[in-house]
PDB file of C-alpha atoms in Angstrom:
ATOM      1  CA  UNK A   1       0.000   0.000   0.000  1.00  0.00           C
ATOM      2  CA  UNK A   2       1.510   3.124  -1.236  1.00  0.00           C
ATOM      3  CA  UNK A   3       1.742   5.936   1.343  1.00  0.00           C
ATOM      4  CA  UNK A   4       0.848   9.749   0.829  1.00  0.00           C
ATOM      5  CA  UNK A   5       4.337  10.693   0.072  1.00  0.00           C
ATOM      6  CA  UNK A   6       4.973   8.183  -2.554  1.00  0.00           C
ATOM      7  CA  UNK A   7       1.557   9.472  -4.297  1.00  0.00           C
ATOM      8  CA  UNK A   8       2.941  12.689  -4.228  1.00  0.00           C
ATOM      9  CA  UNK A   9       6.190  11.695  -5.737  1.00  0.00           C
ATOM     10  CA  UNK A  10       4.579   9.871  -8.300  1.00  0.00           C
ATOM     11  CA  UNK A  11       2.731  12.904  -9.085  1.00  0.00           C
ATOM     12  CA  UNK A  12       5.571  15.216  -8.725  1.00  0.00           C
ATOM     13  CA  UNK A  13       7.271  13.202 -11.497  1.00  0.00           C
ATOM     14  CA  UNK A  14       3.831  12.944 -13.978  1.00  0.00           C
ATOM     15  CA  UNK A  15       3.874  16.795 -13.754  1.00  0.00           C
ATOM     16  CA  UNK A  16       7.261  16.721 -14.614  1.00  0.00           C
ATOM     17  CA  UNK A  17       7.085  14.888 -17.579  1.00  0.00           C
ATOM     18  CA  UNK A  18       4.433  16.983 -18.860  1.00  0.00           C
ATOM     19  CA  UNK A  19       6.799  19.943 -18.591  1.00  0.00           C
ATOM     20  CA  UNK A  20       9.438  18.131 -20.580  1.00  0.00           C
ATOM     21  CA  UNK A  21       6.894  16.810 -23.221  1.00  0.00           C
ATOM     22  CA  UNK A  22       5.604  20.481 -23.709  1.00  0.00           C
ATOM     23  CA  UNK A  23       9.162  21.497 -23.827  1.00  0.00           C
ATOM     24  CA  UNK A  24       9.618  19.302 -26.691  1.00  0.00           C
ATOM     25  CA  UNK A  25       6.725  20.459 -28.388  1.00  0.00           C
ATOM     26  CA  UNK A  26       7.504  24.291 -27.964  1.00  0.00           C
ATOM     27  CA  UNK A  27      10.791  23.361 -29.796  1.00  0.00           C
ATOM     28  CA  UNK A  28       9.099  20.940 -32.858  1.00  0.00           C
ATOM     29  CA  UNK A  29       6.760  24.128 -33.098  1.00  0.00           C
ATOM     30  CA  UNK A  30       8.994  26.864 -33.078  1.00  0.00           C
ATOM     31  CA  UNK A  31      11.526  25.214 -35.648  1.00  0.00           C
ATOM     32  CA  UNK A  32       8.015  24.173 -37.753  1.00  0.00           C
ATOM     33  CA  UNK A  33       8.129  28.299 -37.610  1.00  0.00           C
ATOM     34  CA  UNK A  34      11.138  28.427 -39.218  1.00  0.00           C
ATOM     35  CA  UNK A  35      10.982  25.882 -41.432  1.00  0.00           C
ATOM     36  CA  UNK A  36       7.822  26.072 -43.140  1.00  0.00           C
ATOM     37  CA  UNK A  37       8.479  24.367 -46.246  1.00  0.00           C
ATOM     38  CA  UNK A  38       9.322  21.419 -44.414  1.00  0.00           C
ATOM     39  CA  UNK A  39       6.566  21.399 -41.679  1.00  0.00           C
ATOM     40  CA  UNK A  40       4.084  21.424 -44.533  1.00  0.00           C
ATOM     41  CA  UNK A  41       5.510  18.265 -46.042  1.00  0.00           C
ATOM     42  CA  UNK A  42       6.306  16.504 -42.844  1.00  0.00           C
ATOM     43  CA  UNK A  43       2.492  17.147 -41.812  1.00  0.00           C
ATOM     44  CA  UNK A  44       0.985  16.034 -45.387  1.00  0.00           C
ATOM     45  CA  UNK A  45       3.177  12.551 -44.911  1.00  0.00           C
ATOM     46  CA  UNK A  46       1.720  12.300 -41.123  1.00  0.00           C
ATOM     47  CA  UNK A  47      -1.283  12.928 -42.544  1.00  0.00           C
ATOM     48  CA  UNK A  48      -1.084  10.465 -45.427  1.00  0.00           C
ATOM     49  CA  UNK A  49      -0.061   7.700 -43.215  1.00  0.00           C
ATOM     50  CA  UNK A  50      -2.560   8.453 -40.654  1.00  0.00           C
ATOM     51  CA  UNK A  51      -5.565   7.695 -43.763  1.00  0.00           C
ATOM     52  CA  UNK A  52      -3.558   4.892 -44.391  1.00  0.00           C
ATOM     53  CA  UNK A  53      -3.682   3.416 -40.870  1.00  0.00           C
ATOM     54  CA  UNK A  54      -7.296   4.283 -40.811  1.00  0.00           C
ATOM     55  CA  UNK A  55      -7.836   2.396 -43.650  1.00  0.00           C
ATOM     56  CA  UNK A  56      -6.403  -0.844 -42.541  1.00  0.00           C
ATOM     57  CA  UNK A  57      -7.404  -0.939 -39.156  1.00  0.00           C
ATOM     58  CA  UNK A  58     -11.290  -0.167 -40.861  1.00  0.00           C
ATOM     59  CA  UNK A  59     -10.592  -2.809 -43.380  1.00  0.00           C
ATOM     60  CA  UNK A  60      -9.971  -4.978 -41.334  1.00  0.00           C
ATOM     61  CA  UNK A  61     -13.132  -4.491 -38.758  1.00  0.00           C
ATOM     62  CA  UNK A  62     -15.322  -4.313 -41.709  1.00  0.00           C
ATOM     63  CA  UNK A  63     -13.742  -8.508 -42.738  1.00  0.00           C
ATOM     64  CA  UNK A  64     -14.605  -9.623 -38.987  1.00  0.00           C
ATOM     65  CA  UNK A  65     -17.987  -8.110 -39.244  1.00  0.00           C
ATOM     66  CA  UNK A  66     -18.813  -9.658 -43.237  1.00  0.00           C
ATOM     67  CA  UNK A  67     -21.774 -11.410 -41.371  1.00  0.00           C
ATOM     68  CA  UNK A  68     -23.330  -7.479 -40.638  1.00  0.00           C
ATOM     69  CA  UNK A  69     -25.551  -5.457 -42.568  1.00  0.00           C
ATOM     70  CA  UNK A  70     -22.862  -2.554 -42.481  1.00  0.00           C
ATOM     71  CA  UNK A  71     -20.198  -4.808 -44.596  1.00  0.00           C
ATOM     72  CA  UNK A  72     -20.244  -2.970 -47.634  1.00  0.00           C
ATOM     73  CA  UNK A  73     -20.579   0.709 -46.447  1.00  0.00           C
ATOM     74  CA  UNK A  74     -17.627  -0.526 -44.030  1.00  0.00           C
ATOM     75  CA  UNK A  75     -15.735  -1.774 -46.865  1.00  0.00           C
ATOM     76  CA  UNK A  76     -16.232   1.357 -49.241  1.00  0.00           C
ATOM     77  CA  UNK A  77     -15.250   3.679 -46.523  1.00  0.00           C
ATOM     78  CA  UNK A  78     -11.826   1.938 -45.571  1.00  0.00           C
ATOM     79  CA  UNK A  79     -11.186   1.796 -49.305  1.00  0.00           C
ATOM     80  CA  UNK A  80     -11.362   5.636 -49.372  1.00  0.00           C
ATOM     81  CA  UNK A  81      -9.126   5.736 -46.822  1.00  0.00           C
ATOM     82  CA  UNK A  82      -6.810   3.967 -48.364  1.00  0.00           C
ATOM     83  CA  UNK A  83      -6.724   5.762 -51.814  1.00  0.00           C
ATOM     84  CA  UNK A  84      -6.792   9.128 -49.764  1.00  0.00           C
ATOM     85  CA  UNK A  85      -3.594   7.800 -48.335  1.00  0.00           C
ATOM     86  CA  UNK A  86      -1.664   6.475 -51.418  1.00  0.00           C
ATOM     87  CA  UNK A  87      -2.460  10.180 -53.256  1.00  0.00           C
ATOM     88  CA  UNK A  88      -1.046  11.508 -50.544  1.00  0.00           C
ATOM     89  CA  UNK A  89       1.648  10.200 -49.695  1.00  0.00           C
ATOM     90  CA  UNK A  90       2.143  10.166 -53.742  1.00  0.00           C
ATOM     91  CA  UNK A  91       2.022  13.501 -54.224  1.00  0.00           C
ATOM     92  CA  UNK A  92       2.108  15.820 -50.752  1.00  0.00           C
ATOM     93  CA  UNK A  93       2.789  19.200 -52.661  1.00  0.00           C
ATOM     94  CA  UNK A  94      -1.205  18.495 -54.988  1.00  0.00           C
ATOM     95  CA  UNK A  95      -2.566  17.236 -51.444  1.00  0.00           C
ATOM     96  CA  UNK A  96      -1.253  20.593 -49.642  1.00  0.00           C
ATOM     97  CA  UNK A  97      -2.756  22.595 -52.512  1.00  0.00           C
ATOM     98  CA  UNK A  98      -6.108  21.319 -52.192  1.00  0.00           C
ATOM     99  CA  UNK A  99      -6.264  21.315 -48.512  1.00  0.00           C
ATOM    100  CA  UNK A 100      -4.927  25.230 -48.405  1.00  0.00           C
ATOM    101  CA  UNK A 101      -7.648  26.026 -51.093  1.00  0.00           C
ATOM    102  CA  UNK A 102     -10.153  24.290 -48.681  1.00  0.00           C
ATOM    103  CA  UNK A 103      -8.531  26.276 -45.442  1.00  0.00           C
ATOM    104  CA  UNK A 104      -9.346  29.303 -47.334  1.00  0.00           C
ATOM    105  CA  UNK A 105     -12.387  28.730 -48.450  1.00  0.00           C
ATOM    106  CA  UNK A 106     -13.227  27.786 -44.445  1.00  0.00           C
ATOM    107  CA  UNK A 107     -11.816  31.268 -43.547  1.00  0.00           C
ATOM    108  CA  UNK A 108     -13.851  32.971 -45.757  1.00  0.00           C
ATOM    109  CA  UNK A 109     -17.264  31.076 -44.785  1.00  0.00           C
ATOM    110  CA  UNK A 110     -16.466  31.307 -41.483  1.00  0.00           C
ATOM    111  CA  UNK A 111     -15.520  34.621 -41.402  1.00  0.00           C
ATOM    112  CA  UNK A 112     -18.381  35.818 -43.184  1.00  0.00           C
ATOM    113  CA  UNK A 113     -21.293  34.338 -41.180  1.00  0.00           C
ATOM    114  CA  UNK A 114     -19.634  35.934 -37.895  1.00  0.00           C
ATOM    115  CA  UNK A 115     -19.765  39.158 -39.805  1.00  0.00           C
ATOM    116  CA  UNK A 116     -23.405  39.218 -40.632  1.00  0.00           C
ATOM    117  CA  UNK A 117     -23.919  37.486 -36.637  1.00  0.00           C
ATOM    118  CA  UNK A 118     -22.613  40.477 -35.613  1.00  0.00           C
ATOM    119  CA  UNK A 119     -24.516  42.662 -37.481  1.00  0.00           C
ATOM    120  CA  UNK A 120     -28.110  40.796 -37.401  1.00  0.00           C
ATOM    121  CA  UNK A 121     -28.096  40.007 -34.238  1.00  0.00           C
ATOM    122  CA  UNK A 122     -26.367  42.700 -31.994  1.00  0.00           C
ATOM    123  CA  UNK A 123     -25.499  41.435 -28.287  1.00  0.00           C
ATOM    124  CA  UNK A 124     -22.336  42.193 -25.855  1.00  0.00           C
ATOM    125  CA  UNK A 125     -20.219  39.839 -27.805  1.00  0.00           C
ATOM    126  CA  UNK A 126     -20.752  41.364 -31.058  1.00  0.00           C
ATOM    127  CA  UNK A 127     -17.935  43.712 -31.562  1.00  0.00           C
ATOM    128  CA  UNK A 128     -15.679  40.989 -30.603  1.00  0.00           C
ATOM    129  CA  UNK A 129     -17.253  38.660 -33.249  1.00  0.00           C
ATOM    130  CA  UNK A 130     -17.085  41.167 -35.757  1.00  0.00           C
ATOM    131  CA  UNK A 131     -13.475  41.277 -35.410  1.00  0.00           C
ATOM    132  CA  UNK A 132     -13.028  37.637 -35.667  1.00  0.00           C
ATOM    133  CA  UNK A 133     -15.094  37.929 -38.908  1.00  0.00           C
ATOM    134  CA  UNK A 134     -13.029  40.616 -40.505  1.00  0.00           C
ATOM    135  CA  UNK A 135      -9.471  38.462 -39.612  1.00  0.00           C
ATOM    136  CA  UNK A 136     -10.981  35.477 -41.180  1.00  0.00           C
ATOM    137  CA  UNK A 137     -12.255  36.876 -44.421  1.00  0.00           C
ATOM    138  CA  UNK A 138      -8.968  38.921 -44.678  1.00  0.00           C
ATOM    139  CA  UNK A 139      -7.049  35.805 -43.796  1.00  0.00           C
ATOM    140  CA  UNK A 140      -8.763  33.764 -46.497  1.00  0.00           C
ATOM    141  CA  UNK A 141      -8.335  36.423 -49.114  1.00  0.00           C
ATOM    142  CA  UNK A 142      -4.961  36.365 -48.686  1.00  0.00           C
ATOM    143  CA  UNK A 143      -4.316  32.727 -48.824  1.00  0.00           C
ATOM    144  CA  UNK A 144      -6.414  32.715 -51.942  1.00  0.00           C
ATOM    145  CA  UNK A 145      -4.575  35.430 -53.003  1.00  0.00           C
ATOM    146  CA  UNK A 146      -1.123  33.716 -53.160  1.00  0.00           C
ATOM    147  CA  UNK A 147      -2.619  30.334 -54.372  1.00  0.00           C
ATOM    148  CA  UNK A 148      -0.815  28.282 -55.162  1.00  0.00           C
ATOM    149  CA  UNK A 149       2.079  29.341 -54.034  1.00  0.00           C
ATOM    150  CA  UNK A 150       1.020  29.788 -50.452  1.00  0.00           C
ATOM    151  CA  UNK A 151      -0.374  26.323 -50.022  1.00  0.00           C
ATOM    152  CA  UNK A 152       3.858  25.695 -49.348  1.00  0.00           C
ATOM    153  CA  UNK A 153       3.701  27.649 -45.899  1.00  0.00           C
ATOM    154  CA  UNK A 154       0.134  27.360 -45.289  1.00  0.00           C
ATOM    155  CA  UNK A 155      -0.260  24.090 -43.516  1.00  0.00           C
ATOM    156  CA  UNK A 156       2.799  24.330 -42.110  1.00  0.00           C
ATOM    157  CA  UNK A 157       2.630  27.190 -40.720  1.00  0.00           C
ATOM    158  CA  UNK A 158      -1.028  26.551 -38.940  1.00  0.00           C
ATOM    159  CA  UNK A 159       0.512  23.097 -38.076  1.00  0.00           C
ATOM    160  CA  UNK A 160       3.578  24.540 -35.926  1.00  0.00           C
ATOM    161  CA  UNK A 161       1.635  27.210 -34.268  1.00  0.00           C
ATOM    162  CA  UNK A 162      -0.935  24.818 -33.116  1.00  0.00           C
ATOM    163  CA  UNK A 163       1.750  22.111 -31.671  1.00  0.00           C
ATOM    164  CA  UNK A 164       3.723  25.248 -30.092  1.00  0.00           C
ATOM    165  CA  UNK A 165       0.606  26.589 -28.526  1.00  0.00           C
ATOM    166  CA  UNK A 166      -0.153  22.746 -27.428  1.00  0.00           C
ATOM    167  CA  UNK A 167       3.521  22.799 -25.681  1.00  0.00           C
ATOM    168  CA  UNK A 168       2.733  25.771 -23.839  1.00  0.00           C
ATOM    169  CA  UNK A 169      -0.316  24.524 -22.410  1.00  0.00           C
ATOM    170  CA  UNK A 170       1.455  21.269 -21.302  1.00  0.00           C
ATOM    171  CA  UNK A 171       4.112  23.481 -19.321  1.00  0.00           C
ATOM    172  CA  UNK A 172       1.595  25.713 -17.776  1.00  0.00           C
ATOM    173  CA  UNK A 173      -0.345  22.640 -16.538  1.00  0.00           C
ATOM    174  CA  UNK A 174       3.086  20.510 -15.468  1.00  0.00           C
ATOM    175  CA  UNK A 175       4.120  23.986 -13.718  1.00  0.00           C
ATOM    176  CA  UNK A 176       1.016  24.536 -11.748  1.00  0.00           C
ATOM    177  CA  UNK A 177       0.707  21.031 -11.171  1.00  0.00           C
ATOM    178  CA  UNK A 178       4.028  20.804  -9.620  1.00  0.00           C
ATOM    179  CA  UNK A 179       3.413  23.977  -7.526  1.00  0.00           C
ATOM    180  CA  UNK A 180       0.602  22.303  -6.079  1.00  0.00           C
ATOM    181  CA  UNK A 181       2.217  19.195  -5.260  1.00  0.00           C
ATOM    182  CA  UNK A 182       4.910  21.069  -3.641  1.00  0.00           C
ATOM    183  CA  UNK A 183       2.350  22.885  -1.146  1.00  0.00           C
ATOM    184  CA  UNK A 184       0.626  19.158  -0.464  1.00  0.00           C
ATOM    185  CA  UNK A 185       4.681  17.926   0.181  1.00  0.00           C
ATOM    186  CA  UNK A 186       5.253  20.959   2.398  1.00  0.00           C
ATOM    187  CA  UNK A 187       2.084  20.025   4.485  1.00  0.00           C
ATOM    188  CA  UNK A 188       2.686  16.830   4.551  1.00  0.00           C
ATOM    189  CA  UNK A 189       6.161  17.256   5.781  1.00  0.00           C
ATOM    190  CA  UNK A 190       5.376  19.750   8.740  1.00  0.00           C
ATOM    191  CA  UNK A 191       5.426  17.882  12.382  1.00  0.00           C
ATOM    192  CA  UNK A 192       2.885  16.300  13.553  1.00  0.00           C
ATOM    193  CA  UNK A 193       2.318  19.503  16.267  1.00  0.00           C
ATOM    194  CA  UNK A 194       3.717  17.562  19.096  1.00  0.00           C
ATOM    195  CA  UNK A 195       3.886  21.098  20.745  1.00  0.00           C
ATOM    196  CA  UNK A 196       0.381  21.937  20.260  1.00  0.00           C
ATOM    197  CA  UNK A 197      -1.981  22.188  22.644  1.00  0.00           C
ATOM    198  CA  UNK A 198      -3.129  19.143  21.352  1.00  0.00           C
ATOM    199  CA  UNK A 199      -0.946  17.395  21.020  1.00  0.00           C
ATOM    200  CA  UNK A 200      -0.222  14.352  23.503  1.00  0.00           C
ATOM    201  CA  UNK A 201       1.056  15.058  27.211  1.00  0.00           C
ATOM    202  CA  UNK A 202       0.285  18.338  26.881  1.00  0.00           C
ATOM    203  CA  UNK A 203      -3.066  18.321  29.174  1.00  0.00           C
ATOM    204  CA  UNK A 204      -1.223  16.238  31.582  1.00  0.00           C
ATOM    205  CA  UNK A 205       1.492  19.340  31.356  1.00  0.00           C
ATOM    206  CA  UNK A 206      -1.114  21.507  32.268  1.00  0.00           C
ATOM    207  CA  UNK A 207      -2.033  19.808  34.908  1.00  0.00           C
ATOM    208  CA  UNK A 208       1.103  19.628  36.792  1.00  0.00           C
ATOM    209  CA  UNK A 209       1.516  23.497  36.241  1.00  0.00           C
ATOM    210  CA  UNK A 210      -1.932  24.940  36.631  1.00  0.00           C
ATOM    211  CA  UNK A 211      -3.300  22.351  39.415  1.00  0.00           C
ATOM    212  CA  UNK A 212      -2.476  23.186  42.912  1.00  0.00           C
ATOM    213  CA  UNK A 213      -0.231  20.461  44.563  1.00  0.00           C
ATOM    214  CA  UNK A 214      -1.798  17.705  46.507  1.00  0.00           C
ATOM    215  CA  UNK A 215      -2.562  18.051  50.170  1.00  0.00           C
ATOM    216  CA  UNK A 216      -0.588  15.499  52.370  1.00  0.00           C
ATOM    217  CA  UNK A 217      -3.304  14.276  54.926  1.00  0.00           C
ATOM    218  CA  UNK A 218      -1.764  13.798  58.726  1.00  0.00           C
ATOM    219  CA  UNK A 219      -2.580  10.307  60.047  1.00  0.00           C
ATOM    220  CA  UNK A 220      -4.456  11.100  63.584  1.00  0.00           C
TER     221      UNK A 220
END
């Protein structure tokens, strides 16, 4: 049976390692920065092998289940999958091209029904919507804009900011998480108050100070 201490170690150490995995990250994401180019094409290949996994592993459900009524739907989506993969993996630079066209094309949706939100339907929020709409229709005009040529940055880009931000988080949380396993350690690790007032012996201490001392009776 594991006592509080060792809990708190093993906690101490879990926070720890969430520190160094976020440190890790914050470093993948700020060379992604850097290195655009060559996020973009790591995260098309991730992203290719990913379908392809997919596809297997739902290949491969869809055989044990044959006897269901789901086979065939089963089987035609793990296909797709799988040819998603190979193009991918294939050719990364098409595969980034379309995806950035479709990234812009979200922007500018999305950025365009917060605008008219804002403006139908006016509320305390709305000037901060408004500005969310205006960055994401300007942000897909100007991926549009440099299509194709921007679909080489775009991904990437999005890709590394996202992991770095992810790092970040996982530091905060290891950091506060330590800080509060420290203040459990440092409570646990105080005495036990043996000079309290109650603590033990002490009301027999009292006694002998505060009590008056016994009366010696005379035999007659």
């Amino acid at each position: 049976m594991s006592t509080p201490r060792g809990e708190v170690r093993k906690l101490r150490r879990g926070f720890t390692g969430l520190v160094v995995l976020g440190t890790l990250l914050v470093v993948a994401g700020v060379v992604g920065l850097v290195y655009v180019g060559v996020a973009t094409l790591t995260t098309m290949l991730l992203f290719g092998w990913l379908l392809l996994i997919a596809g297997v592993i739902g290949l491969v459900h869809a055989v044990q289940s044959r006897q269901q009524d789901y086979f065939w739907p089963a089987v035609l989506i793990a296909a797709l999958y799988l040819a998603a993969g190979v193009v991918i993996l294939r050719r990364p630079d098409v595969a980034a091209a379309t995806l950035t066209m479709f990234a812009a094309l979200l922007f500018l949706a999305g950025g365009l029904f917060r605008l008219v939100g804002a403006l139908v339907a006016r509320g305390a929020q709305s000037g901060w919507t408004l500005v969310q709409g205006a960055l994401g229709v300007l942000l897909g005009v100007l991926v549009l804009a440099g299509w194709p040529s921007s679909s080489v940055y775009v991904i990437g880009f999005f890709f590394s900011l996202a992991v770095l931000f992810d790092g970040l988080g996982l530091i905060a949380t290891g950091l506060g998480g330590r800080h509060i396993v420290g203040l459990v350690s440092d409570t646990l690790a105080e005495p036990d108050g043996t000079d309290g007032p109650d603590a033990p012996g002490s009301l027999d201490k009292g006694r002998e100070t505060d009590d008056p001392p016994p009366k010696h009776v005379q035999p007659e």
